[in-house]
Coordinates of N, CA and C in Angstrom, one line a residue:
Chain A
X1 N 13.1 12.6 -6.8 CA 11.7 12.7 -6.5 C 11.1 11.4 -6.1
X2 N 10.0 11.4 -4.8 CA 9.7 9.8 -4.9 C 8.4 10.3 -4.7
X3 N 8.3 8.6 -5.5 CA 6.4 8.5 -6.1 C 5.9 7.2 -5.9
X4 N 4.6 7.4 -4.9 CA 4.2 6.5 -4.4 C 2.9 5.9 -5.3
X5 N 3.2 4.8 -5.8 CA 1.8 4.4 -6.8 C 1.2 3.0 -5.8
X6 N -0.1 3.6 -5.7 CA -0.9 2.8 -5.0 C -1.9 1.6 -5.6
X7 N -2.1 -0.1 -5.5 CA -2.5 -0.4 -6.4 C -3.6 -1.5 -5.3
X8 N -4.8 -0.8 -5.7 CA -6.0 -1.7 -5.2 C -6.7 -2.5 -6.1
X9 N -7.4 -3.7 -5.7 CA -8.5 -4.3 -6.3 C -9.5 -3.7 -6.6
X10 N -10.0 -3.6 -7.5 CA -11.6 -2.8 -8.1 C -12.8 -3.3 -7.2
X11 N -13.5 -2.6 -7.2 CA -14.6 -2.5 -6.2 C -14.9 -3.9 -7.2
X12 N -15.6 -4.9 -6.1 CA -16.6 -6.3 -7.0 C -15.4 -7.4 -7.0
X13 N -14.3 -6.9 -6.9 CA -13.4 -8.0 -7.4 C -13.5 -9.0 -6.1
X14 N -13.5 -9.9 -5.7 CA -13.1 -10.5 -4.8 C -11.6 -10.7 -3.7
X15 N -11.7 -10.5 -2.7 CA -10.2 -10.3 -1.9 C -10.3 -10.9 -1.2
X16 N -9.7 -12.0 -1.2 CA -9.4 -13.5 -0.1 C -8.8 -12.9 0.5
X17 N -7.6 -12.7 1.0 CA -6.2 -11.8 1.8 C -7.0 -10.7 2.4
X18 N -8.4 -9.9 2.2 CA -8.6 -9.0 2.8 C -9.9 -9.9 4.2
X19 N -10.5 -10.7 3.4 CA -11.2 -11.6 4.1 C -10.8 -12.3 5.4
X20 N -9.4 -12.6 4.8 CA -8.8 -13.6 5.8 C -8.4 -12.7 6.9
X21 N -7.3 -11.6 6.4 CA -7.6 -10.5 8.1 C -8.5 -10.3 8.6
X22 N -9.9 -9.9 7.9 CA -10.8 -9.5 8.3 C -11.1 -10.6 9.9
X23 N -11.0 -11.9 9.0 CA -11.9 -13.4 10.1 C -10.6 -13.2 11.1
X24 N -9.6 -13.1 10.6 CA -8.2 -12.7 12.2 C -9.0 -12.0 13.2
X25 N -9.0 -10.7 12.4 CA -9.0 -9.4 13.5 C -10.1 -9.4 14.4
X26 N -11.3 -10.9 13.4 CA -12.7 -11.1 15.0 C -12.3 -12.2 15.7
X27 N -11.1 -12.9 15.0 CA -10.9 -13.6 16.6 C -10.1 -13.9 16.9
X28 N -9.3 -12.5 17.3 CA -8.6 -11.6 17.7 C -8.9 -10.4 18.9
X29 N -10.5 -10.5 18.4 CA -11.3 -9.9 19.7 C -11.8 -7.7 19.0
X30 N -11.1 -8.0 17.7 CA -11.2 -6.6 17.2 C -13.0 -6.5 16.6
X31 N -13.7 -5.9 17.0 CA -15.5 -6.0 16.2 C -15.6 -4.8 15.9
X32 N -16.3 -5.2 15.0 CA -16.8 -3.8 14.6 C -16.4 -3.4 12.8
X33 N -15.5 -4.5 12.6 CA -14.6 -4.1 11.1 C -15.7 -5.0 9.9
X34 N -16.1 -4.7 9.3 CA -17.3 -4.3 8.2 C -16.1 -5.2 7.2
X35 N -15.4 -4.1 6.5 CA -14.9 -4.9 5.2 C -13.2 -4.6 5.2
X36 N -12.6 -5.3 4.8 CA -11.2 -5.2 4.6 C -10.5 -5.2 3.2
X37 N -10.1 -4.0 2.6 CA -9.1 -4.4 1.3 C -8.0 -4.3 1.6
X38 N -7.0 -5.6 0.6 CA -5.7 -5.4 0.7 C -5.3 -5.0 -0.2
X39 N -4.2 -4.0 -0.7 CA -3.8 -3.7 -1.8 C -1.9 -3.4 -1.5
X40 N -1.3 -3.1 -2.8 CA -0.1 -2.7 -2.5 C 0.2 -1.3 -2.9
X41 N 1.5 -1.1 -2.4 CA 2.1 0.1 -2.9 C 3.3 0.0 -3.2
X42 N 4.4 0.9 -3.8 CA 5.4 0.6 -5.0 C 6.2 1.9 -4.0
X43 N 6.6 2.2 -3.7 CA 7.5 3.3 -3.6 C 8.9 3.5 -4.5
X44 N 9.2 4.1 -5.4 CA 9.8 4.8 -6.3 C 10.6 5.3 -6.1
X45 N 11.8 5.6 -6.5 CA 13.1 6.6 -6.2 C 13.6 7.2 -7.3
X46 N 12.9 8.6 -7.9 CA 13.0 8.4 -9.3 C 14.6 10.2 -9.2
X47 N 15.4 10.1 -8.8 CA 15.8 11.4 -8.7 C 16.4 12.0 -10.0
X48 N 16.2 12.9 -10.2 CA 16.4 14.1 -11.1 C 15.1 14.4 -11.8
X49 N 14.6 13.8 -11.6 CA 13.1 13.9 -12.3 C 12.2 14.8 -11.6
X50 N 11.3 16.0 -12.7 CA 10.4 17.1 -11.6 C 9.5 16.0 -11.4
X51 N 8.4 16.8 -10.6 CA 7.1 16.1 -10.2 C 6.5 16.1 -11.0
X52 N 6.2 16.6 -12.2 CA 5.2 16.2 -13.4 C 5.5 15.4 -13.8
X53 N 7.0 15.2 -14.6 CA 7.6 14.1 -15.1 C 8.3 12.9 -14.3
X54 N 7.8 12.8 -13.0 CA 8.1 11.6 -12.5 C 6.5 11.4 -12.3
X55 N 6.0 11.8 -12.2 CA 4.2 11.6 -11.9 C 3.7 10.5 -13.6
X56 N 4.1 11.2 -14.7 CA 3.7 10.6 -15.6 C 5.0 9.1 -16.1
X57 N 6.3 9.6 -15.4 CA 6.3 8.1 -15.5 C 5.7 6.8 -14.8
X58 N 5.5 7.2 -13.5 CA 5.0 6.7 -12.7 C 3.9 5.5 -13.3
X59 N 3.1 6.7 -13.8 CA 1.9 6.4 -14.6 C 2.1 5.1 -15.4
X60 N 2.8 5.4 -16.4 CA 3.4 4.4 -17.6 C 4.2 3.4 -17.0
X61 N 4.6 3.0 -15.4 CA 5.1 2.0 -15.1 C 3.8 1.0 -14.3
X62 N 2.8 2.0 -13.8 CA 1.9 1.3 -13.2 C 1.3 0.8 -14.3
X63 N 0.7 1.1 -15.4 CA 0.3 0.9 -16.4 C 1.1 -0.8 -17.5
X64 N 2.4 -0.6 -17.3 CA 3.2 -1.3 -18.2 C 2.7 -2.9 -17.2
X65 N 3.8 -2.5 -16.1 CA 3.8 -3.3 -15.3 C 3.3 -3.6 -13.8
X66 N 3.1 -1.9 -13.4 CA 2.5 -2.6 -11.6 C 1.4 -3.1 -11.3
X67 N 0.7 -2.7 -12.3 CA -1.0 -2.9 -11.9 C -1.6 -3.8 -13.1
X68 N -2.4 -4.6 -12.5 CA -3.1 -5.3 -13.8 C -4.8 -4.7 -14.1
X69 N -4.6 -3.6 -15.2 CA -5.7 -3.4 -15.0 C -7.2 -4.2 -15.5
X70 N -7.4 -4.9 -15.6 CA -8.0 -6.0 -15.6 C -8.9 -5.9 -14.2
X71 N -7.9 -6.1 -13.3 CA -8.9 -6.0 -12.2 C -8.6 -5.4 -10.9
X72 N -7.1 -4.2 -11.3 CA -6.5 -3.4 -10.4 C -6.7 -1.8 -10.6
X73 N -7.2 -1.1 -9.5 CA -7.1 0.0 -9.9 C -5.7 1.0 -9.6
X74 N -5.0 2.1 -9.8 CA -3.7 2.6 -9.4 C -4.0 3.7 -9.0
X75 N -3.5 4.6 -8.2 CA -3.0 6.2 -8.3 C -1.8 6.0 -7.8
X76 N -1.4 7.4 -8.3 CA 0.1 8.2 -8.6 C -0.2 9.0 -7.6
X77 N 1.2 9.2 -6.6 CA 0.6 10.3 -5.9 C 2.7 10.4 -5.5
X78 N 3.2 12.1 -5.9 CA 4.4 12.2 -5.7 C 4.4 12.8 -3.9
X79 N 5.8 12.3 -3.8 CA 5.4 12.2 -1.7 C 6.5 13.5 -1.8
X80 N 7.9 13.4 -2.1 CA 8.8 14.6 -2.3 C 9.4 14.6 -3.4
Chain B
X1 N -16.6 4.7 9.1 CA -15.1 5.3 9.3 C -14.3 4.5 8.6
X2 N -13.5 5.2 7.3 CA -12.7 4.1 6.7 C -11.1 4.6 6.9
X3 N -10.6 4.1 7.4 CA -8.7 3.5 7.9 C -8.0 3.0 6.9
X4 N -6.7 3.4 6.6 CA -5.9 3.1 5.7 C -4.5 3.2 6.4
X5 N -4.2 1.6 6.5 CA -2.9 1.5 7.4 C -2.1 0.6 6.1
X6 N -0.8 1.7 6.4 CA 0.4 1.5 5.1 C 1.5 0.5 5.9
X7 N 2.0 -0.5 5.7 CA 2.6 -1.3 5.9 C 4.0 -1.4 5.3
X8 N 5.1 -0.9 5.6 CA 6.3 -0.6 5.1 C 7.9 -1.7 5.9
X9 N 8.4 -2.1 4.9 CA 9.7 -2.7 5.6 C 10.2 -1.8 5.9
X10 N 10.9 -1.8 6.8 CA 12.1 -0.6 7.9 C 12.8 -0.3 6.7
X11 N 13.5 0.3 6.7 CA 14.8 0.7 6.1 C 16.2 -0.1 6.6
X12 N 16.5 -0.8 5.5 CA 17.7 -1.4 6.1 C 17.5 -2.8 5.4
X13 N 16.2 -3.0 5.6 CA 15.5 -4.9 5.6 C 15.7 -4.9 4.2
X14 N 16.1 -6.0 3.5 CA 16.0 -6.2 2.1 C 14.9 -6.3 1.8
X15 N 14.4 -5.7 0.3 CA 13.3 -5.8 -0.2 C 13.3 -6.6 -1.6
X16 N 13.3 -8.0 -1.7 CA 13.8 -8.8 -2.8 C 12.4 -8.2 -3.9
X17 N 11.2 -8.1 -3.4 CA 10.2 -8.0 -4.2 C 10.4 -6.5 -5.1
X18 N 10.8 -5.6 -4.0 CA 11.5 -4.0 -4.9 C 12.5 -4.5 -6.1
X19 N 13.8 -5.5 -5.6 CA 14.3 -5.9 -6.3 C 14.0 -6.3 -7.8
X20 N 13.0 -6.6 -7.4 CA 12.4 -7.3 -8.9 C 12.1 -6.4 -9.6
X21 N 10.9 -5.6 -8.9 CA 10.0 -5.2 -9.8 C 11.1 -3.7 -10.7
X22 N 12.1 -3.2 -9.7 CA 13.6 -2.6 -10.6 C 13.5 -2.8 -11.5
X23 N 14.3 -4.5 -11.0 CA 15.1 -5.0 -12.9 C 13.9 -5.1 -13.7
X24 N 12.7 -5.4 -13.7 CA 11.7 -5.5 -14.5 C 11.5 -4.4 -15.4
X25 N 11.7 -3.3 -14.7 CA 11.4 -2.1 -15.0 C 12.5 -1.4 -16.0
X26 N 13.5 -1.9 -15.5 CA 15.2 -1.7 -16.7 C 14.6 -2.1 -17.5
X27 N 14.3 -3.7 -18.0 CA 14.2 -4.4 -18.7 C 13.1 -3.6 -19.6
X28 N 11.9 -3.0 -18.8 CA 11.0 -2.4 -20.4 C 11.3 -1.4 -20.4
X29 N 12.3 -0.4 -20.5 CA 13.1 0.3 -20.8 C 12.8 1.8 -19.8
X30 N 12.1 1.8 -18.7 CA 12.2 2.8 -17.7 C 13.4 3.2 -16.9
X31 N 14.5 4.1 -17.4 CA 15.3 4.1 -16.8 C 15.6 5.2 -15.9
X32 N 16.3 5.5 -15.1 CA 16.3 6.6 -13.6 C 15.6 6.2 -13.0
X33 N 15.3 4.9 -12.4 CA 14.7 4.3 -11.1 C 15.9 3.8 -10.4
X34 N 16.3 4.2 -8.9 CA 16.8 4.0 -8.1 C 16.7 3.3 -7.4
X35 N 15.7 3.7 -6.8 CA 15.2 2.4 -5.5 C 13.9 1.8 -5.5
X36 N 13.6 1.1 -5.1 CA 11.9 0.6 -5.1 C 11.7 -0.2 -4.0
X37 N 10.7 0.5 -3.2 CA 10.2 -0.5 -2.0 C 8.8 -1.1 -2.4
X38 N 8.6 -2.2 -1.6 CA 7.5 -2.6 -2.0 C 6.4 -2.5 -0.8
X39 N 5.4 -2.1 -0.5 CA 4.3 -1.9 0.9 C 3.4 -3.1 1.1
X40 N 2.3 -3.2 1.7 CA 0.8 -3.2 1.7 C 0.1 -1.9 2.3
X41 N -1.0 -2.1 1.4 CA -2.1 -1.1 2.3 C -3.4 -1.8 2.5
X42 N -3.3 -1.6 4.0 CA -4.8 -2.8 4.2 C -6.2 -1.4 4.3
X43 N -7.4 -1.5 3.9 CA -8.2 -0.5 3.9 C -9.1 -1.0 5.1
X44 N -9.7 -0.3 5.8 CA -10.2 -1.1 7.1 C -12.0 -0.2 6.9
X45 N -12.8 -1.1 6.8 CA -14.5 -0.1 7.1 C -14.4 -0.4 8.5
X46 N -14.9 0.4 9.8 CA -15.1 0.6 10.9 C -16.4 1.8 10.8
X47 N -17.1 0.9 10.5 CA -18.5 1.4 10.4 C -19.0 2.0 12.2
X48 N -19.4 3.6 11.8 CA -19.6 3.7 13.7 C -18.9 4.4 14.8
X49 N -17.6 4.5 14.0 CA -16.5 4.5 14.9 C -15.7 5.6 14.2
X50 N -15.6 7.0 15.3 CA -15.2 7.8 15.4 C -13.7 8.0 14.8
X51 N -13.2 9.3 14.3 CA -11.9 9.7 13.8 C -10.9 9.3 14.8
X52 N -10.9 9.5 16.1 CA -10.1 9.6 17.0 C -9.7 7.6 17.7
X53 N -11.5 7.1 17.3 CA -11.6 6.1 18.1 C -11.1 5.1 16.9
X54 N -11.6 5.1 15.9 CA -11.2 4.8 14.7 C -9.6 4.6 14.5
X55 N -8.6 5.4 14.7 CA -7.0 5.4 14.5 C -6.5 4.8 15.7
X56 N -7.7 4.7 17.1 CA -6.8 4.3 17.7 C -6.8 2.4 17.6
X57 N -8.1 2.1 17.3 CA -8.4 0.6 16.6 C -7.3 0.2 15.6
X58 N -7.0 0.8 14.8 CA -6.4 0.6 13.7 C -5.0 0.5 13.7
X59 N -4.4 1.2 15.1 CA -3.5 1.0 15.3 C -3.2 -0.3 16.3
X60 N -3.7 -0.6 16.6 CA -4.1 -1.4 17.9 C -3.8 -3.2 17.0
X61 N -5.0 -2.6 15.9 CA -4.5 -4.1 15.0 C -3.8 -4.2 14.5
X62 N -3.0 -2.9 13.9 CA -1.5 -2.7 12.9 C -0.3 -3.7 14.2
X63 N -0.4 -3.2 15.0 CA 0.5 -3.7 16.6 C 0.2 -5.4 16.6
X64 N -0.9 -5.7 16.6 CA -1.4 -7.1 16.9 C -1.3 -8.1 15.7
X65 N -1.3 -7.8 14.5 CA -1.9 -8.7 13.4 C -0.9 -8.0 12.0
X66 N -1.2 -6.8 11.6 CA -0.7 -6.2 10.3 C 0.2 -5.9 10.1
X67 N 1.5 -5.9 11.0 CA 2.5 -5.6 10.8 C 3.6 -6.2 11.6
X68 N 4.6 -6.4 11.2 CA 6.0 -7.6 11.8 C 6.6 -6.0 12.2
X69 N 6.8 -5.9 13.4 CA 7.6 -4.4 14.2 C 8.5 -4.9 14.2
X70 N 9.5 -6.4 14.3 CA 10.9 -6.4 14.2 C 11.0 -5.9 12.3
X71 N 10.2 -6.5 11.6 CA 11.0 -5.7 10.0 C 10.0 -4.7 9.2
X72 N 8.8 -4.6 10.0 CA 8.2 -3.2 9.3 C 7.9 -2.4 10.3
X73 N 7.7 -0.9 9.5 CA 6.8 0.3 10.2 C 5.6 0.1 9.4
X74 N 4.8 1.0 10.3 CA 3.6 1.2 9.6 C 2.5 2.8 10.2
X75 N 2.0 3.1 9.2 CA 1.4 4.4 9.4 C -0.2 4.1 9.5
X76 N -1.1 5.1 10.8 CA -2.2 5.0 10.0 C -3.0 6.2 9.1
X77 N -3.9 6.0 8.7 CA -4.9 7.6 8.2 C -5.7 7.3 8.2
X78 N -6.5 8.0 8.7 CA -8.4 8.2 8.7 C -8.5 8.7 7.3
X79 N -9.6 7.6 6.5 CA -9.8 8.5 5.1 C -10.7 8.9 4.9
X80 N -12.0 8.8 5.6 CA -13.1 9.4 5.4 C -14.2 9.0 6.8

């Protein structure tokens, strides 16, 4: 089963890396782009495991280790 | 219009940072993880700008700026 855990910055937090593309992509010639967040994603390869119980591990790894929640937010989302 | 373009190493390209975050994961005792890739997801506001007109922007910068085509793919989605 694989499980994609998504990990963004919390609305308010500040994002330099999202800023800095942002000032690229205008002079780069792209207008129009408002705001940019960067965030990551984890892709998982959890096999033998159902989708409930790879969902909630998932959980418990974003939790332990992927995400700082402090000032990251996560979702779980199983792909197959 | 908000865009969410997923930024992925090919398959094949070593992923030292998956690497890690693995053994990390052995280490606090999550075990049946196989593989782990590691992404970005850039979130794009394109305030104004159409579903159609919107993905095609977004891909346009993924091509130009957000993504290395010799060692990543990348997807986009319209999220709202």
């Amino acid at each position: 089963m694989k499980v994609r855990v998504t990990v963004m910055l919390k609305d308010g937090v500040l994002d330099p890396q999202g800023k800095a593309i942002s000032h690229a992509l205008q002079t780069l010639g792209f207008d129009g782009v408002q705001d940019v967040r960067v965030g990551k994603v984890i892709e998982l390869d959890l096999p033998g495991a159902k989708a409930e119980e790879a969902q909630k591990k998932a959980d418990a790894m974003a939790c332990d280790l992927l995400a700082n929640l402090v000032i990251e937010d996560y979702s779980v989302e199983v792909v197959e």
